Amino acid sequence: MKGEAMILKNAKMVLFNRMFQGDLRIEGSSITNIEENLIPNTKEEVFDLQGKLLIPGFIDVHIHGADGADAMDGSVESLQKISKYLATRGTTNFLATTLTSSKEILKKVLACIGEVQNQEMDGANIFGAHMEGPYFDVQYKGAQNEKYIKMAGMEEIKEYLSVKKGLVKLFAMSPNANNLDVIRYLVKEGVIVSVGHSASSFEEVMAAVEAGLSHATHTFNGMKGFTHRDPGVVGAVLNSDEITAEVIFDKIHVHPDAVRVLIKTKGVERVVCITDSMSATGLPCGRYKLGELDVDVVDNQARLSSNGALAGSVLTMDKAFRHLLELGYSLIDAVKLTSTNVAKEFNLNTGMIRAGKDADLVVLDEKNEVAMTVVKGKIKYTNL
């Protein structure tokens, strides 16, 4: 299962802009050769994929939890549990995502994520942290805890970033005139800034883009919508070529044809699928926690017990991938939307099947269900 050296034979591969039938060699953590017929040496393990689909592993930059565990638990055990479950669904890299909470709790959670950042896990690799909040607008709070929502503070943000240099990769907030210096600072420190849970005007978001904002949190959800006289946050996201737009494609948060409009407007390389999944993912219906809030999961929908508002999802990336294919997108485009685009955005050496890239790969069967997941050259899940 360690996979120090292996060949995946007879694979139908999705390369960057074409399909290819052949073999792939992995040495250590990297892809080294892609050819029609590789001859294995005595030290290489060989897996005959018998024409199964081989694609880059899914990358999820917005996920709170799964399999009963939450990033906000503040424990390495919980992060390992999430990691292991995600590998069974084809995710090879993810950002452990926080919720709006107190400064003390958030710093503790960040320290925990920092312990396992880019360390070998039982499943998917955690390449950093995504801070969702606490600098939001109450009227678009969604499932964020209102009692912790506040205005952005430069000194507080410096405390978060000082927990571990290079840990926070993505920071979601509501942009306004008071936040522009904060956005500039975060961008200077290498953090991608996202607009989310926001009542900002079109003009405020565009000013934030000028300051360096370049991402949108679960587009359409938790943001001021679009009308022809007031384009709002959605209008700015659709209008700005600088913004990469997340979308939760579970067919619940966003209508499939709204997803189509988003991709058609932004272009297939400016949209990324995310799950925003919570701890109930992979578990039966029932009552669960999202941070401090109670959530009821019924019919694949996670909703706050208090008011019925959507509270994250129980989506997995393999299901989002299948939904894209059902909507008529090609395998090549579906791979871009679930892996390649976000790898480029975060400057990761993955998200593409090419020699020299990290061996983060997923094998899919004839129903596009996950049959094997390889993370950094090691098999983390298989039912072949």
PDB file of N, CA and C in Angstrom, residues 15 24 53 121 128 151 160 168 200 206 219 241 270 280 350 354 376 378:
ATOM      1  N   LEU A  15      -5.590  14.026 -19.550  1.00  0.00           N
ATOM      2  CA  LEU A  15      -4.475  14.964 -19.510  1.00  0.00           C
ATOM      3  C   LEU A  15      -5.047  16.374 -19.573  1.00  0.00           C
ATOM      4  N   LEU A  24       1.090   4.827 -16.630  1.00  0.00           N
ATOM      5  CA  LEU A  24       1.676   5.923 -15.850  1.00  0.00           C
ATOM      6  C   LEU A  24       2.588   5.343 -14.781  1.00  0.00           C
ATOM      7  N   LEU A  53     -10.942   4.960 -15.730  1.00  0.00           N
ATOM      8  CA  LEU A  53     -10.597   6.372 -15.859  1.00  0.00           C
ATOM      9  C   LEU A  53      -9.590   6.767 -14.786  1.00  0.00           C
ATOM     10  N   MET A 121      -0.793  11.894   6.059  1.00  0.00           N
ATOM     11  CA  MET A 121      -2.033  11.610   6.766  1.00  0.00           C
ATOM     12  C   MET A 121      -2.529  10.219   6.383  1.00  0.00           C
ATOM     13  N   GLY A 128      -3.196  23.385   4.083  1.00  0.00           N
ATOM     14  CA  GLY A 128      -3.304  24.641   4.805  1.00  0.00           C
ATOM     15  C   GLY A 128      -4.672  24.825   5.426  1.00  0.00           C
ATOM     16  N   MET A 151     -16.143  43.328  13.012  1.00  0.00           N
ATOM     17  CA  MET A 151     -15.376  44.039  11.988  1.00  0.00           C
ATOM     18  C   MET A 151     -13.953  43.497  11.968  1.00  0.00           C
ATOM     19  N   TYR A 160      -3.521  35.719  13.916  1.00  0.00           N
ATOM     20  CA  TYR A 160      -3.884  34.485  13.219  1.00  0.00           C
ATOM     21  C   TYR A 160      -2.747  34.015  12.311  1.00  0.00           C
ATOM     22  N   VAL A 168      -2.317  29.829   6.787  1.00  0.00           N
ATOM     23  CA  VAL A 168      -3.594  30.336   6.268  1.00  0.00           C
ATOM     24  C   VAL A 168      -3.430  30.631   4.781  1.00  0.00           C
ATOM     25  N   SER A 200     -22.117  43.531   0.873  1.00  0.00           N
ATOM     26  CA  SER A 200     -21.405  44.616   0.200  1.00  0.00           C
ATOM     27  C   SER A 200     -22.058  44.977  -1.130  1.00  0.00           C
ATOM     28  N   MET A 206     -15.724  45.552  -6.000  1.00  0.00           N
ATOM     29  CA  MET A 206     -14.765  45.888  -7.050  1.00  0.00           C
ATOM     30  C   MET A 206     -13.574  46.674  -6.494  1.00  0.00           C
ATOM     31  N   THR A 219     -20.333  30.865  -4.221  1.00  0.00           N
ATOM     32  CA  THR A 219     -21.039  31.853  -5.049  1.00  0.00           C
ATOM     33  C   THR A 219     -22.550  31.606  -5.067  1.00  0.00           C
ATOM     34  N   ASP A 241     -12.844  39.479 -13.846  1.00  0.00           N
ATOM     35  CA  ASP A 241     -11.983  38.404 -14.345  1.00  0.00           C
ATOM     36  C   ASP A 241     -10.974  37.964 -13.290  1.00  0.00           C
ATOM     37  N   ARG A 270     -12.340  29.655 -14.381  1.00  0.00           N
ATOM     38  CA  ARG A 270     -12.484  30.599 -13.266  1.00  0.00           C
ATOM     39  C   ARG A 270     -13.516  30.151 -12.245  1.00  0.00           C
ATOM     40  N   ALA A 280     -21.484  15.710   9.336  1.00  0.00           N
ATOM     41  CA  ALA A 280     -22.448  14.646   9.039  1.00  0.00           C
ATOM     42  C   ALA A 280     -22.179  13.948   7.710  1.00  0.00           C
ATOM     43  N   THR A 350       0.199  20.004  -8.402  1.00  0.00           N
ATOM     44  CA  THR A 350      -0.737  18.893  -8.568  1.00  0.00           C
ATOM     45  C   THR A 350      -1.890  19.369  -9.445  1.00  0.00           C
ATOM     46  N   ARG A 354       0.809  14.869 -15.373  1.00  0.00           N
ATOM     47  CA  ARG A 354       1.966  15.289 -16.174  1.00  0.00           C
ATOM     48  C   ARG A 354       3.230  14.877 -15.427  1.00  0.00           C
ATOM     49  N   LYS A 376       0.267  11.645  -3.083  1.00  0.00           N
ATOM     50  CA  LYS A 376       1.737  11.770  -3.052  1.00  0.00           C
ATOM     51  C   LYS A 376       2.422  10.417  -3.256  1.00  0.00           C
ATOM     52  N   LYS A 378       1.288   7.395  -2.748  1.00  0.00           N
ATOM     53  CA  LYS A 378       0.914   6.291  -1.869  1.00  0.00           C
ATOM     54  C   LYS A 378      -0.587   5.993  -1.972  1.00  0.00           C
TER      55      LYS A 378
END
